[in-house]
Each structure stands twice: as C-alpha cells, then as structure tokens.
PDB file of C-alpha atoms in Angstrom:
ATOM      1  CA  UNK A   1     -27.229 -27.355  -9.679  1.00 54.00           C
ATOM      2  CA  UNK A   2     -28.725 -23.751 -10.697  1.00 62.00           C
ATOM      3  CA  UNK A   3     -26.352 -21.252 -11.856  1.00 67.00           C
ATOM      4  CA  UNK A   4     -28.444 -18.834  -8.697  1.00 73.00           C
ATOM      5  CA  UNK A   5     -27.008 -21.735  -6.218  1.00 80.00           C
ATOM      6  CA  UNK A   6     -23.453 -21.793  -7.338  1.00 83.00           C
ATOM      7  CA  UNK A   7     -23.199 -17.738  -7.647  1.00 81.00           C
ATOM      8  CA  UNK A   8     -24.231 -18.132  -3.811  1.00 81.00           C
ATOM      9  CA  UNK A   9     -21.848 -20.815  -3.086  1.00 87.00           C
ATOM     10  CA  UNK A  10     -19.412 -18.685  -4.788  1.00 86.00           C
ATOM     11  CA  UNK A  11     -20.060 -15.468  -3.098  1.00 83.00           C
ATOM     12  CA  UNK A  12     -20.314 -17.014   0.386  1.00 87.00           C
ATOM     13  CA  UNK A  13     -17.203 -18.409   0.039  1.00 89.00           C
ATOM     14  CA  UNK A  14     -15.390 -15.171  -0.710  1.00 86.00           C
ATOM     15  CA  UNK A  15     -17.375 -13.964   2.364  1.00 83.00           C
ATOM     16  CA  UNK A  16     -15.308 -16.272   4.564  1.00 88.00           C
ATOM     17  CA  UNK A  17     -12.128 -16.744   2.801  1.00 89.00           C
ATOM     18  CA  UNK A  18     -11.863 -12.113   3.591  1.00 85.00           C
ATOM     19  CA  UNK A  19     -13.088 -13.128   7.266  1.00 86.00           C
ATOM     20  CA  UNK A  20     -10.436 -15.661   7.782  1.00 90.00           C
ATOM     21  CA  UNK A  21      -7.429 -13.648   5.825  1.00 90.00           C
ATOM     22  CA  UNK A  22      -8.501 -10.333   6.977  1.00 87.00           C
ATOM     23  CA  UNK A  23      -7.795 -11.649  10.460  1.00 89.00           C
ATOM     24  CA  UNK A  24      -4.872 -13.304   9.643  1.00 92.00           C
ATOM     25  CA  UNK A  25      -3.006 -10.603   7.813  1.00 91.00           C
ATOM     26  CA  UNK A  26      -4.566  -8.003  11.019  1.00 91.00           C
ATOM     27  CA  UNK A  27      -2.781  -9.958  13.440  1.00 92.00           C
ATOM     28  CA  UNK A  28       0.521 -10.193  11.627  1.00 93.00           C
ATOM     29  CA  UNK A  29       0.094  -6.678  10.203  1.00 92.00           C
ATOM     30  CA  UNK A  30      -0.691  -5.190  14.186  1.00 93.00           C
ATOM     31  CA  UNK A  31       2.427  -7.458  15.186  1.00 93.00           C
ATOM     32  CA  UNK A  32       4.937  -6.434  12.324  1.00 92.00           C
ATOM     33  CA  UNK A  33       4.574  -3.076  12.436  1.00 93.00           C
ATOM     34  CA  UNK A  34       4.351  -2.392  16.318  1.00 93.00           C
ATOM     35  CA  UNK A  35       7.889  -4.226  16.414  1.00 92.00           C
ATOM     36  CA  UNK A  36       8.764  -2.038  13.450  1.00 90.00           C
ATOM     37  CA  UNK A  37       7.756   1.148  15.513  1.00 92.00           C
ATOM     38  CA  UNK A  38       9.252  -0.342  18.248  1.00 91.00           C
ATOM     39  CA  UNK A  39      13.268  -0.779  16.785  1.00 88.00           C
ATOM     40  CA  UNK A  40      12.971   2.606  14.732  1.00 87.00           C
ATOM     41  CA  UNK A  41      11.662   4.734  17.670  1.00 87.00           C
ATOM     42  CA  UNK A  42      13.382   3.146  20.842  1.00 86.00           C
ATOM     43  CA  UNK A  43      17.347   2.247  19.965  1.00 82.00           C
ATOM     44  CA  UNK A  44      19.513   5.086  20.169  1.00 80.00           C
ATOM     45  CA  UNK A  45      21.261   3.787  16.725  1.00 76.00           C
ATOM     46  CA  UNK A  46      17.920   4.237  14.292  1.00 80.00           C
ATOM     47  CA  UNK A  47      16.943   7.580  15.919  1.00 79.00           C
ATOM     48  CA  UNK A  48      18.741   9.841  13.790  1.00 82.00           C
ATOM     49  CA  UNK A  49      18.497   7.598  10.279  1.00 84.00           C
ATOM     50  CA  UNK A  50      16.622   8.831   7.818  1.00 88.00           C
ATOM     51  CA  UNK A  51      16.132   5.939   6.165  1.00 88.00           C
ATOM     52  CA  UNK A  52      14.270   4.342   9.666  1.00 88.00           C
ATOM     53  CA  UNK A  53      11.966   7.612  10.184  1.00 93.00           C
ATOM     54  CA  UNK A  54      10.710   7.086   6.371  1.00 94.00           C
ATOM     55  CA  UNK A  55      10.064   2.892   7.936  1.00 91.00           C
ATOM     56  CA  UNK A  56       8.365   4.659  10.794  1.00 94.00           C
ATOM     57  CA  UNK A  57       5.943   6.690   9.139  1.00 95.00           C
ATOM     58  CA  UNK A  58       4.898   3.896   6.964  1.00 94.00           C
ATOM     59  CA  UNK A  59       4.430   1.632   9.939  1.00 94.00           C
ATOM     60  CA  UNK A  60       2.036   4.257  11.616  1.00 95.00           C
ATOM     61  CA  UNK A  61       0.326   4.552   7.861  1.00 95.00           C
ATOM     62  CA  UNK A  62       0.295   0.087   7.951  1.00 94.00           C
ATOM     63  CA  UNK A  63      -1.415  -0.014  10.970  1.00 94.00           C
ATOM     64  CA  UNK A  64      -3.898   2.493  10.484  1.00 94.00           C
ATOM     65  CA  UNK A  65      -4.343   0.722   7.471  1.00 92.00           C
ATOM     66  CA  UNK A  66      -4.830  -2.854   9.500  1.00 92.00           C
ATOM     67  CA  UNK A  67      -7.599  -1.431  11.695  1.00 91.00           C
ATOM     68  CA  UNK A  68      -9.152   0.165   8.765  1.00 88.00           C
ATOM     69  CA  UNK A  69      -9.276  -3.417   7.402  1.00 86.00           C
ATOM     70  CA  UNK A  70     -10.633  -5.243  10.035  1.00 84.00           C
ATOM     71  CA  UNK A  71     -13.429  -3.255  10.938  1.00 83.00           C
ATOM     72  CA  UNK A  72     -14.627  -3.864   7.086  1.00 78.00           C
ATOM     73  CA  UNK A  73     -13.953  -7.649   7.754  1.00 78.00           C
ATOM     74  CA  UNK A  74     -16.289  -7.412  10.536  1.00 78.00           C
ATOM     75  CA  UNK A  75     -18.809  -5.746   8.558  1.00 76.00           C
ATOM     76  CA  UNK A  76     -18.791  -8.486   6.374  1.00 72.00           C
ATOM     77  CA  UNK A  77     -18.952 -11.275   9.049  1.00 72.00           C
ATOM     78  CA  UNK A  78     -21.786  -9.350  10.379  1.00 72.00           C
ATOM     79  CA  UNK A  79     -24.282  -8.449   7.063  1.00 70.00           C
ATOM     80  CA  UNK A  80     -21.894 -10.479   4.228  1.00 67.00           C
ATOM     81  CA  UNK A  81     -20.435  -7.387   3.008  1.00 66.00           C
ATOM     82  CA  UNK A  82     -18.764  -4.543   4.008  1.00 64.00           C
ATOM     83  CA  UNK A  83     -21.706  -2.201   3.470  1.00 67.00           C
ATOM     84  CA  UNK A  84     -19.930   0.329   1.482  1.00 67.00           C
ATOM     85  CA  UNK A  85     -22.913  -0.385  -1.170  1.00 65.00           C
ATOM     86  CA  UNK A  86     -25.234   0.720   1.496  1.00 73.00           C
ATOM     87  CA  UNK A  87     -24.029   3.924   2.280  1.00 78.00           C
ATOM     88  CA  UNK A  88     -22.820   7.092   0.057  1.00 83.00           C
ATOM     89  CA  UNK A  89     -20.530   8.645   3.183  1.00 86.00           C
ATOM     90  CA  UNK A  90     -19.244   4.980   4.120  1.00 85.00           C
ATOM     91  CA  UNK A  91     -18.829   4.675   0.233  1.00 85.00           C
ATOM     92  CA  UNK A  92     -16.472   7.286   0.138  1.00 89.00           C
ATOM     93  CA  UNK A  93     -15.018   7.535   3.362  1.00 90.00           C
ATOM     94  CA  UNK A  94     -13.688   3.896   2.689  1.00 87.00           C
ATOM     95  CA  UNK A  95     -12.027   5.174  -0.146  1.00 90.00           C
ATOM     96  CA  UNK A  96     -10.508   8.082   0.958  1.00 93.00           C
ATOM     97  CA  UNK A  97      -8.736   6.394   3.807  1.00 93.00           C
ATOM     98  CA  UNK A  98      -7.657   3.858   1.740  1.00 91.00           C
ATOM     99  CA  UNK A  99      -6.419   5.229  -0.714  1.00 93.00           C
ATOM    100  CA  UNK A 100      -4.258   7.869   1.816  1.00 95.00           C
ATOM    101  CA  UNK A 101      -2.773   4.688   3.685  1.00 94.00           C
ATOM    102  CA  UNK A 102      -2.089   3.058   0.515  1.00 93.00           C
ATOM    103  CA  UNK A 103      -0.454   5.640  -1.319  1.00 95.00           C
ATOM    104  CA  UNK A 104       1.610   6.463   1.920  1.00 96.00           C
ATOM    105  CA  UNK A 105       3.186   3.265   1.933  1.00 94.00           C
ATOM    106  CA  UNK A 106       4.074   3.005  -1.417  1.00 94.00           C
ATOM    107  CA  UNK A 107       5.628   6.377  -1.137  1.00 96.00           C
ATOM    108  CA  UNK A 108       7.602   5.873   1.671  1.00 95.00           C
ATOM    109  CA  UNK A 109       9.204   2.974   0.191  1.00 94.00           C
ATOM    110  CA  UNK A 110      10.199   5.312  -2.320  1.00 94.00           C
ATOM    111  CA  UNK A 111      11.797   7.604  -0.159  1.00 95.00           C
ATOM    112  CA  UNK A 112      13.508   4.721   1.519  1.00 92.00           C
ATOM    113  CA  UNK A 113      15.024   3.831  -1.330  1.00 92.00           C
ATOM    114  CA  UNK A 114      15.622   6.829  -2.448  1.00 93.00           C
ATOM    115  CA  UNK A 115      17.488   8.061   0.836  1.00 91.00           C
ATOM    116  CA  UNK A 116      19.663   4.574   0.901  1.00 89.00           C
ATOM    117  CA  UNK A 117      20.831   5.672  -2.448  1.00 90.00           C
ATOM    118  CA  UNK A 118      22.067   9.193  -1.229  1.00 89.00           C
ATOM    119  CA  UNK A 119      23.517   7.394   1.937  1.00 85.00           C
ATOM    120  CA  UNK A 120      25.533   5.206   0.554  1.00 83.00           C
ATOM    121  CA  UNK A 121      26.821   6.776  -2.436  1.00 81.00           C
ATOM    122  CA  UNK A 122      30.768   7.129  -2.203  1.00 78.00           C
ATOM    123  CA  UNK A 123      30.575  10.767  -3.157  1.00 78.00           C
ATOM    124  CA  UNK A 124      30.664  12.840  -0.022  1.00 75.00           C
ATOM    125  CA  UNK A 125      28.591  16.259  -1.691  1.00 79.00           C
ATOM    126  CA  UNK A 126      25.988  13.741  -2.562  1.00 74.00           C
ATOM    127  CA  UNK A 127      25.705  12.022   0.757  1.00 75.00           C
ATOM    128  CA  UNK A 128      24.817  15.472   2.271  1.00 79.00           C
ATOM    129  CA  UNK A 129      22.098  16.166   0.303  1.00 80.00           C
ATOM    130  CA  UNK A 130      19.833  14.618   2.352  1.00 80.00           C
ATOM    131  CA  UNK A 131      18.898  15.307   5.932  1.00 84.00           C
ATOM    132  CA  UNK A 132      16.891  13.842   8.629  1.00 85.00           C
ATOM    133  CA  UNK A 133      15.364  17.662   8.378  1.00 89.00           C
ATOM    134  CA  UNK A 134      14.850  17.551   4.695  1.00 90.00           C
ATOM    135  CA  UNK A 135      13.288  14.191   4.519  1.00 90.00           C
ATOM    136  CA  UNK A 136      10.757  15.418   7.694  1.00 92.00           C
ATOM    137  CA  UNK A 137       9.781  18.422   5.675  1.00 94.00           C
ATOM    138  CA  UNK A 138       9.110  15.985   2.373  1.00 94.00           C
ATOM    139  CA  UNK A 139       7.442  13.560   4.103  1.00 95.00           C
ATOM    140  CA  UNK A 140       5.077  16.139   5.528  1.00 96.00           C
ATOM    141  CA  UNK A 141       4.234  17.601   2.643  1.00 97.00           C
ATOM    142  CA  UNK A 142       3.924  14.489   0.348  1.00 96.00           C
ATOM    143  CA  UNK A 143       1.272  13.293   2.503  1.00 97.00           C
ATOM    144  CA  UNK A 144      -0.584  16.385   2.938  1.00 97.00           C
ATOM    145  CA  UNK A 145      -1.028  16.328  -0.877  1.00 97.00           C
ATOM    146  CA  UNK A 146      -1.991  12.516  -0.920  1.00 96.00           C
ATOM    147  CA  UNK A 147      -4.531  12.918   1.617  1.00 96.00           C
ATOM    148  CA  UNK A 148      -6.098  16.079  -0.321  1.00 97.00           C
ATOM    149  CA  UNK A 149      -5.582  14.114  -3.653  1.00 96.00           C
ATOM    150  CA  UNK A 150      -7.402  10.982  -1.737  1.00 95.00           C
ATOM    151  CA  UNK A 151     -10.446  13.385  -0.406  1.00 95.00           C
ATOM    152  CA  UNK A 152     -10.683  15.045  -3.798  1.00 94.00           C
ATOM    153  CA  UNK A 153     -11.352  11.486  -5.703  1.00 94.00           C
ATOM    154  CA  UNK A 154     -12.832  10.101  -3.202  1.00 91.00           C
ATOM    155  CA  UNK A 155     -15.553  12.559  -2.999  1.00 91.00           C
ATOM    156  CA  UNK A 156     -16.383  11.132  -6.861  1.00 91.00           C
ATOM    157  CA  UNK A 157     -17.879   7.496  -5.286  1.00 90.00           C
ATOM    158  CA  UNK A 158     -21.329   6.976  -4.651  1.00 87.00           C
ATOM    159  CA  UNK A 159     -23.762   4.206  -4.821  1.00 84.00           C
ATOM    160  CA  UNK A 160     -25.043   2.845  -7.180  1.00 79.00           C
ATOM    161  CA  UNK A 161     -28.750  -0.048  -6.727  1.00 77.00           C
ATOM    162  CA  UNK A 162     -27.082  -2.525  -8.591  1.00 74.00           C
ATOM    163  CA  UNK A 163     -23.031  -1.783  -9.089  1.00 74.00           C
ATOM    164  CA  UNK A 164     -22.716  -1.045  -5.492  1.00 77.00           C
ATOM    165  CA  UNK A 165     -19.958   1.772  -4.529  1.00 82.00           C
ATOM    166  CA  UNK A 166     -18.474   2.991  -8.027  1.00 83.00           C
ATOM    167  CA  UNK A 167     -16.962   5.738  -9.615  1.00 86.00           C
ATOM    168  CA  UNK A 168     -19.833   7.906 -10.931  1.00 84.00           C
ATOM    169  CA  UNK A 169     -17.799  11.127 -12.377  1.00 86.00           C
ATOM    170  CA  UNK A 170     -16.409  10.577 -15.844  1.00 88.00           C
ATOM    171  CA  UNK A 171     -13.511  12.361 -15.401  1.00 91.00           C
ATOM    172  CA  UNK A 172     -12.969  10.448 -12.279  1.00 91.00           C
ATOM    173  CA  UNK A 173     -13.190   7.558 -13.907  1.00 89.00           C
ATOM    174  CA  UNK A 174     -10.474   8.339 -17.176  1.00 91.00           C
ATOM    175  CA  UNK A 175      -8.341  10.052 -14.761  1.00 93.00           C
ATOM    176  CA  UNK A 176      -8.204   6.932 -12.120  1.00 90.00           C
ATOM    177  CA  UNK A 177      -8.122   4.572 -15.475  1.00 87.00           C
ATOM    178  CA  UNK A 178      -5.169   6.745 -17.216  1.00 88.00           C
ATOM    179  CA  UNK A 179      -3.307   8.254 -14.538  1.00 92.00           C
ATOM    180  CA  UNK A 180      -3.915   6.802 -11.026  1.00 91.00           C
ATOM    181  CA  UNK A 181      -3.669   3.377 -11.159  1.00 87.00           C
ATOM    182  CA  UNK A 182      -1.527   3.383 -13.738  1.00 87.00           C
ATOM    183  CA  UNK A 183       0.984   5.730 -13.370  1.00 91.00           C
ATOM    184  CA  UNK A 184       0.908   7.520  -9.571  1.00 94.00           C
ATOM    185  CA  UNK A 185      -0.247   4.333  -7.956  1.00 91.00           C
ATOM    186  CA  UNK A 186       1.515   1.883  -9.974  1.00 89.00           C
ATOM    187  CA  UNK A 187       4.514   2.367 -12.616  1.00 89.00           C
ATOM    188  CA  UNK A 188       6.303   5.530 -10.859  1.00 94.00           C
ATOM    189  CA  UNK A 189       6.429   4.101  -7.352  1.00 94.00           C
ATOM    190  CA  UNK A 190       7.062   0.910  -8.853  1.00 92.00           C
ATOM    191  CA  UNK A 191      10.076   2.436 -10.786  1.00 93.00           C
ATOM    192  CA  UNK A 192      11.411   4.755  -8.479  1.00 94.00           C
ATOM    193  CA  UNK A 193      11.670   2.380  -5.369  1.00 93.00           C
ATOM    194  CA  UNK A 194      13.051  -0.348  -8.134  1.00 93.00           C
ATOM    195  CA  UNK A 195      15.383   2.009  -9.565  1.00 94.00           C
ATOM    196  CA  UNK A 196      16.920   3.169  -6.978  1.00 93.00           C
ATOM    197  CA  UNK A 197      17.102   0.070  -4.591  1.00 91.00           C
ATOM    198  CA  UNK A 198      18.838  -1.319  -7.497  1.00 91.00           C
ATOM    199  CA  UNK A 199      21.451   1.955  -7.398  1.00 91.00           C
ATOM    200  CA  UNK A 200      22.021   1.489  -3.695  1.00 88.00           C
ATOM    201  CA  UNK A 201      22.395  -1.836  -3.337  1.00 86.00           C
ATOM    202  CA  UNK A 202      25.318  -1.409  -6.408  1.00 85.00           C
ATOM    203  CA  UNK A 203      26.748   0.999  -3.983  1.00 83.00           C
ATOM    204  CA  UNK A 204      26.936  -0.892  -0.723  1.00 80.00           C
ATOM    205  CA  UNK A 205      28.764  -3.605  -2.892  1.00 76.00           C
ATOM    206  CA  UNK A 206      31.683  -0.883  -2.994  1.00 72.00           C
ATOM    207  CA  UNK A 207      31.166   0.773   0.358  1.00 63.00           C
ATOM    208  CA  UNK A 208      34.258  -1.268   1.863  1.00 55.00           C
ATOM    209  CA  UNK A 209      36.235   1.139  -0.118  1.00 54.00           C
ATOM    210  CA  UNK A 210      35.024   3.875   2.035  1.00 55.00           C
ATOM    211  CA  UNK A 211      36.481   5.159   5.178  1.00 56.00           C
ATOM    212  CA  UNK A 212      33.550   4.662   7.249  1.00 58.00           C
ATOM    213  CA  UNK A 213      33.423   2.388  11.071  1.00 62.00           C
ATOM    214  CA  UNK A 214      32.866  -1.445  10.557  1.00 62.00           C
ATOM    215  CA  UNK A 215      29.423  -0.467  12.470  1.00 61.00           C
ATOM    216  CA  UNK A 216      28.159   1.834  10.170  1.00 64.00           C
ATOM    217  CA  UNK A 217      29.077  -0.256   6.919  1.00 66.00           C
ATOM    218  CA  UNK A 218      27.354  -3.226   7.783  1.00 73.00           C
ATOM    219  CA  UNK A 219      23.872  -0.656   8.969  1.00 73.00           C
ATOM    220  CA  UNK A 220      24.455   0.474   5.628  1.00 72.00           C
ATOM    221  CA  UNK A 221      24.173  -2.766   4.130  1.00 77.00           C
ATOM    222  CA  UNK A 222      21.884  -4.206   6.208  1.00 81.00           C
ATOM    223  CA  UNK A 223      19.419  -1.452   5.680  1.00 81.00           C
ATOM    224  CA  UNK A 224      20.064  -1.461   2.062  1.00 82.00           C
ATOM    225  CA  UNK A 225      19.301  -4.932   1.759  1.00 84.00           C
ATOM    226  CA  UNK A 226      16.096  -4.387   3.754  1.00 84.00           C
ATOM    227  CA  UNK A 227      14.830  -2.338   1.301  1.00 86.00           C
ATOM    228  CA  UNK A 228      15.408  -3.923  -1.638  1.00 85.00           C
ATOM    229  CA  UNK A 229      14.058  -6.974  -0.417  1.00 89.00           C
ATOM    230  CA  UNK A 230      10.407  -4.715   0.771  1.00 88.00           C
ATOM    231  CA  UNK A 231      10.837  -3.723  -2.959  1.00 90.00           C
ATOM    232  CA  UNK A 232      10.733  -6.759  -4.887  1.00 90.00           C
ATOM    233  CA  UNK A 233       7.671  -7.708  -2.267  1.00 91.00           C
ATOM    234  CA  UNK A 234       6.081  -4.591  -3.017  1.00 90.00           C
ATOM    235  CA  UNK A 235       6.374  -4.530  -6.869  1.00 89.00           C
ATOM    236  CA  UNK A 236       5.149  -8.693  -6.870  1.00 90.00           C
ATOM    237  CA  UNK A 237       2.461  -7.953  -4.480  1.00 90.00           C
ATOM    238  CA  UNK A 238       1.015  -4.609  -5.823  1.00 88.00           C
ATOM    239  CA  UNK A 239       0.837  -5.483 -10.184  1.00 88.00           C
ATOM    240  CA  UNK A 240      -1.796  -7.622  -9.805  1.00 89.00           C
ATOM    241  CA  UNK A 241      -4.174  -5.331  -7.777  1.00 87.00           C
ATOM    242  CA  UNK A 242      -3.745  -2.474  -9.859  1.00 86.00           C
ATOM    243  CA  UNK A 243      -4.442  -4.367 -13.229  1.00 88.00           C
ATOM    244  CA  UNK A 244      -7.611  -5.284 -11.542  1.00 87.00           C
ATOM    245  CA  UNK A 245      -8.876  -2.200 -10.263  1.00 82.00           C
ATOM    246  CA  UNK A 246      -8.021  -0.797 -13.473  1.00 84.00           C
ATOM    247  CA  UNK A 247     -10.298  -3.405 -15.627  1.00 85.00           C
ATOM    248  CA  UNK A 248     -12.821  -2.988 -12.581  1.00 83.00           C
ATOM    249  CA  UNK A 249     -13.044   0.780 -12.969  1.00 80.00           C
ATOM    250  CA  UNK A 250     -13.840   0.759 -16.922  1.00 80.00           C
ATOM    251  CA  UNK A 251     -16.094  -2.634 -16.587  1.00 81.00           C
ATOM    252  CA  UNK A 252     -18.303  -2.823 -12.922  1.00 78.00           C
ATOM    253  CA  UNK A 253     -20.434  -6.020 -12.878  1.00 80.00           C
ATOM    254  CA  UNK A 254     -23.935  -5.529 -11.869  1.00 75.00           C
ATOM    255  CA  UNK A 255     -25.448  -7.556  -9.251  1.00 75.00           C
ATOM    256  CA  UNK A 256     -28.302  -8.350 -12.150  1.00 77.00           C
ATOM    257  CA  UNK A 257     -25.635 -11.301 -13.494  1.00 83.00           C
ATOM    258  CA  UNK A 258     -24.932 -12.684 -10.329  1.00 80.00           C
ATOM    259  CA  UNK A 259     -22.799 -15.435 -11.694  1.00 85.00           C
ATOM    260  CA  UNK A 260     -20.293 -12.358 -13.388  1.00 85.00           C
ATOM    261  CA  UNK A 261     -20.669 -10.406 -10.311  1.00 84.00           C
ATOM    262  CA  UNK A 262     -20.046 -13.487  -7.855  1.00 85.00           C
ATOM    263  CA  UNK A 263     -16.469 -14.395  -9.973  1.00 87.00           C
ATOM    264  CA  UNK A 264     -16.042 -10.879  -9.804  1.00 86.00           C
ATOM    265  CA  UNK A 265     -16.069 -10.378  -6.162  1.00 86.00           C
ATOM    266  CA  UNK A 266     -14.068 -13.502  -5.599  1.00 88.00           C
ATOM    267  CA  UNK A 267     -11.478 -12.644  -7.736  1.00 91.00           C
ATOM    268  CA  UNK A 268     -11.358  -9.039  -5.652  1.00 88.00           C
ATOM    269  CA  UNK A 269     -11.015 -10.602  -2.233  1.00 88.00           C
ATOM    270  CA  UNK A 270      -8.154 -12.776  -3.304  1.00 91.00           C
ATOM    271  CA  UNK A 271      -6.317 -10.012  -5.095  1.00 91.00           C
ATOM    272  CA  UNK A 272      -7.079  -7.449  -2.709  1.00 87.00           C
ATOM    273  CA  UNK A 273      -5.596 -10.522   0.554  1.00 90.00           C
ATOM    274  CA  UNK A 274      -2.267 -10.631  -1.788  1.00 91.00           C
ATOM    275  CA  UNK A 275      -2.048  -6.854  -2.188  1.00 88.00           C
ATOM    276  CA  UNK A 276      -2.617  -6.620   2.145  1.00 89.00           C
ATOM    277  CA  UNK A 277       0.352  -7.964   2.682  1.00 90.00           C
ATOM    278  CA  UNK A 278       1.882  -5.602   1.429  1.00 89.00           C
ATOM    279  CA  UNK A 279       0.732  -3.477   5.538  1.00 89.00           C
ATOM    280  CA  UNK A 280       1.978  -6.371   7.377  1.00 85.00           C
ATOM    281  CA  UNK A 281       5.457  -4.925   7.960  1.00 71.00           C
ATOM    282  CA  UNK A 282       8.911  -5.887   7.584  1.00 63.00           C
TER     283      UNK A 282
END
C-alpha cells in the first residue's frame, strides 16, 4: 500500500470521525446549555446570584459556539474540509469567532470561581465586595476587550496554497506562541479558576459555622461544588489543545508531505473533539 493511499485513508477518516463528533457534541452542547439557560434565567432562586449570571453568559457564549461548530462540520461533510483554506475572510472570520467564544468561556469560569470565593468567605466585608452590579459591569467589559483582542489577531490569518489558513504576521505568530496560548488562553485561566475553586470549596467546608438559612448553605455548596467540578473538566480538557496549537503555530505542515500533513490533521480533529466538550454545558 502507497504511502499517497494511506495519507488518504488517513485524512478521510478524520473527515468522518469531525462529522460524527461534531454532531454528537452539537446535540449535547444545544441540549446542555439551553437547560443551563433555562434554570439560571427562569427560577426565582438563581435570578439574583451572581455566580448563575456568570453560568448564563457562558451558556449564551457555548451555544453560539455549538452552531459555529456545526456549520464547519457541514462544510466538511459537504467539500472534506471546512474551507477556511479556501477563503481569506472565512479564514479569519473563523478565527475571530472562535477565539471570542472560547476565551469567553474560559473567562467566565474564572469569574465563577472567583465570585464563589467572595460568597462564601466567612468574612462579612469580603462577601460584599461583589455585586450582581459589579460582576454585570466586568463581564461587559471583559468581553468587549476579548472580542477586540479576537478581531485584532484574527485579522493576522490568511491563506496560504499549501499551509492552508495560518498565521502570516510574525509578531502574530511570537505573540500567539509566547503569550496567547500560553499564558491568556492557557496558564492564567487555568490558575485562577483552579486557585480559587480550590479557596471556595475550603470555605464551604466551614460555612456551617456561619449564621446563614439551611437553604442558602447547601446553594452555597452545591454551587461551589459545581464549579470546581467544571474546573477540573476544564483544566483536563483544555492542556492538550493548547500544547498543540502552540507546536502547530511555530511548525504548519504543508500539504506537499501529505503523510505529515494527514497525521497532522488527524491529530487536530481529535484534540480539537476533546477540547469541544468543554461548550457542552454543565
């Protein structure tokens, strides 16, 4: 059997093994997060929690996300790849919408954490630091800047006859190597939402020493232990995506080895299924 054969074999079967768990993690990820959307917005009890408007928010980011998803699975049922190596605006527009959904949800993990830590800390002045208000106004902003952060970078991919849709500015390319990946898409979300789920959940182990209802310690506690669980899913899902796209980055295979470039593509789709799951919702 010729190495051109089994590149093909290789490469078609990544074309169906996205089809089938692109649909698969769409329907769970459409399911998950409507229900999520669902709880947070409708019951009287989550309305005013901070901690379920941060949930919210990256529910709405998940499922934009999901659609996002499946229409490049059906590109690639339709001409065996998503096409983003066909055209320079799809190139980048893929990227930039991406990357804003992406970064969204890992952020808003963070501030889930974040906020159960404030919430359930036994000191009163530090429980009052945050507000439903507060955490609106952060929220807003944070993903104002991700989305102009995503359009900036974004705007650096273009095609390229035989990489396909790449990083073609330099800087781009040291700064997404260095810095995104790295550091704002990987070790400081990674480390903050760890961090602090870790703090919280220490302090809903002492919370029966507070004066609070029986209702509103085991919310507490239940919410806490939400969270750290989406944590630990999020850090185990996410590390082996970003190592990838940061080797990916610095080395792109050219479609002139197709054997490299088939492993290559293969090894993307099943990284990039694991890291999806991460949009399927609590």
């Amino acid at each position: 059997m010729s190495s051109s054969s089994v590149s093909d074999g290789i490469l078609n079967f990544a074309k169906q093994y996205s089809i089938y768990t692109g649909c698969i993690t769409f329907s769970f990820g459409v399911i998950g997060n409507a229900l999520n959307l669902l709880v947070f917005t409708q019951l009287k009890l989550f309305r005013t929690n901070r901690c379920a408007f941060y949930i919210t928010i990256e529910s709405l980011s998940n499922l934009i996300y999901q659609f996002f998803s499946i229409s490049l699975t059906i590109l690639t049922s339709i001409y065996g790849d998503d096409t983003t190596g066909r055209s320079s605006m799809w190139c980048k527009f893929r990227y930039i919408l991406g990357q804003s959904c992406s970064l969204t949800n890992f952020y808003m993990i963070c501030f889930s954490a974040v906020d159960q830590f404030f919430s359930t800390n036994h000191r009163f002045n530090i429980r009052q630091m945050c507000t439903l208000k507060l955490g609106r106004y952060f929220a807003f902003i944070l993903i104002c800047f991700l989305i102009i952060h995503s359009i900036a970078l974004g705007s650096s991919y273009n095609v390229h006859p035989t990489l396909g849709c790449v990083l073609s500015n330099y800087v781009a390319v040291q700064y997404s190597t260095y810095f995104l990946y790295p550091i704002f898409g990987g070790l400081l979300p990674i480390v903050i939402a760890s961090a602090f789920s870790i703090l919280a959940y220490h302090n809903v182990r002492h919370i029966v020493r507070r004066q609070l209802p029986i209702v509103r310690r085991k919310l507490d506690k239940q919410i806490t232990a939400m969270v750290l669980m989406r944590v630990i899913v999020f850090v185990c899902l996410l590390l082996p995506f970003i190592i990838y796209r940061i080797y990916a980055i610095n080395f792109p295979i050219s479609q002139s080895m197709p054997m490299a470039y088939a492993i290559g593509r293969l090894l993307q789709t099943i990284l990039l299924s694991i890291n999806n799951i991460n949009y399927m919702g609590k």
